[in-house]
Amino acid sequence: DTLWDLAIAEVEKRENPDDDGKHVEAWEKSMLFVGNKNGGKTTIILRCLDREEIPKPTLALEYTFGRRARRHNTPKDIAHFWELGGGTSLLELIRIPITSSNVRSFAVVLVLDLSKPNELWTTMEKLLQVTRNHVNKILNKLEKTNPEVATEIKQRMRNNLQRDHPDYELVDPFPIPLVIIGSKYDIFHEFDSEMRKIISKTLRFVSHYYGASLAFTSKSEALLLKARVLINHLAFGCDKSKSVSVDHSKPLFIPAGLDSLSQIGPPPASDSDIGKMRANTPLELWKKVFEKTFPPKSFCDLQDTKDPAQDLQYAEYEVDVMRAQKNQELEQYKRNASKSWKEMDFDPD
């Protein structure tokens, strides 16, 4: 599909009404995939779009899209997929794909590497915090220019829970639809059972608290298919799954609104430990309990960021030759400049 194909499809949509003589509106949604480096974001996107490609490392912010027809002779729905690379090192790029013009139809997919529990909370917290702050700024502006839309977006997220749900007043929904995916379940499954239980309960709480869907996945086709169901529901309006799996000895799968604090239970710590922890919110308490078992790893994403100019997947002969020539000229300039400074005779007075 090219830009020309999209233009043709748009014209056909306007000129060809459906059987009832009414125009069928095309569904157009956007999604931003964020999460750990090498956590499997690209693999999940390719699987959702039925593309048989070998995943490549994501450079900064990348874009692709998919099209799908709901039925024969109807315009194809469009889903825009954005992927943020670099883990938490390129947070400022989040503001590029999410704008006031598309926030109404936007969703976020957070992919967390279950095999790295010591990086899990830090990665999750930073990415969700920056995304939430950016979306809230957009909603604050919309309240002044288009209050109906701002109210609709906020109310839609509250509606993930029924008003008679016992947790309706206890949660703090994310401002736009959110899916949390725990990747590399095959490695996670080999962890000690108590470790798996703590991670699973924590992610269940966070997902429920934010009104998000939760799914564990791996390279297994069956698990990828489950994650795909959640994503395609938001991207293409496909049927929403009602199946639930909350057994900590198995891959979790919990669509938004189908969990509860009573089922999740209290944070996995003794009453005496919990009593010693100072926390202002339930989320902060769970964070303290989680990080007691999995101390945050001290790491800097920026230090690990490789120079894309040296990456073979972006090689272009003419550009690389010119770059090498300019590098040589720069080195020669530095040498000449160094000599000229040494030859200068400064007056001591």
PDB file of C-alpha atoms in Angstrom, residues 94-95 98-100 103 108 127-144 150-151 153-154 157 172-176 210:
ATOM      1  CA  ILE A  94       6.196  10.454  22.490  1.00  0.00           C
ATOM      2  CA  ARG A  95       4.632  13.850  21.751  1.00  0.00           C
ATOM      3  CA  ILE A  98      -0.103  11.706  19.858  1.00  0.00           C
ATOM      4  CA  THR A  99      -1.755  14.998  18.909  1.00  0.00           C
ATOM      5  CA  SER A 100      -4.993  16.851  19.626  1.00  0.00           C
ATOM      6  CA  VAL A 103      -6.023  11.601  20.623  1.00  0.00           C
ATOM      7  CA  VAL A 108      -0.978   2.816  23.832  1.00  0.00           C
ATOM      8  CA  LEU A 127       6.957   5.521  29.886  1.00  0.00           C
ATOM      9  CA  LEU A 128       3.448   5.722  31.340  1.00  0.00           C
ATOM     10  CA  GLN A 129       4.218   8.903  33.272  1.00  0.00           C
ATOM     11  CA  VAL A 130       5.503  10.808  30.242  1.00  0.00           C
ATOM     12  CA  THR A 131       2.703   9.515  28.012  1.00  0.00           C
ATOM     13  CA  ARG A 132       0.027  10.373  30.574  1.00  0.00           C
ATOM     14  CA  ASN A 133       1.407  13.884  31.133  1.00  0.00           C
ATOM     15  CA  HIS A 134       1.445  14.551  27.383  1.00  0.00           C
ATOM     16  CA  VAL A 135      -2.112  13.257  26.875  1.00  0.00           C
ATOM     17  CA  ASN A 136      -3.377  15.268  29.842  1.00  0.00           C
ATOM     18  CA  LYS A 137      -1.889  18.449  28.360  1.00  0.00           C
ATOM     19  CA  ILE A 138      -3.770  17.736  25.136  1.00  0.00           C
ATOM     20  CA  LEU A 139      -7.011  17.094  27.039  1.00  0.00           C
ATOM     21  CA  ASN A 140      -6.596  20.316  29.029  1.00  0.00           C
ATOM     22  CA  LYS A 141      -6.336  22.266  25.767  1.00  0.00           C
ATOM     23  CA  LEU A 142      -9.327  20.400  24.333  1.00  0.00           C
ATOM     24  CA  GLU A 143     -11.418  21.345  27.367  1.00  0.00           C
ATOM     25  CA  LYS A 144     -11.071  24.951  26.235  1.00  0.00           C
ATOM     26  CA  ALA A 150     -12.490  16.009  26.131  1.00  0.00           C
ATOM     27  CA  THR A 151     -15.417  14.871  28.297  1.00  0.00           C
ATOM     28  CA  ILE A 153     -12.557  10.702  26.107  1.00  0.00           C
ATOM     29  CA  LYS A 154     -12.445  10.847  29.901  1.00  0.00           C
ATOM     30  CA  MET A 157     -12.095   5.343  30.053  1.00  0.00           C
ATOM     31  CA  ASP A 172      -7.357   5.821  38.261  1.00  0.00           C
ATOM     32  CA  PRO A 173      -7.904   5.017  34.554  1.00  0.00           C
ATOM     33  CA  PHE A 174      -5.240   5.933  32.016  1.00  0.00           C
ATOM     34  CA  PRO A 175      -6.573   8.809  29.853  1.00  0.00           C
ATOM     35  CA  ILE A 176      -6.573   6.729  26.637  1.00  0.00           C
ATOM     36  CA  TYR A 210      -5.108   2.018  35.022  1.00  0.00           C
TER      37      TYR A 210
END
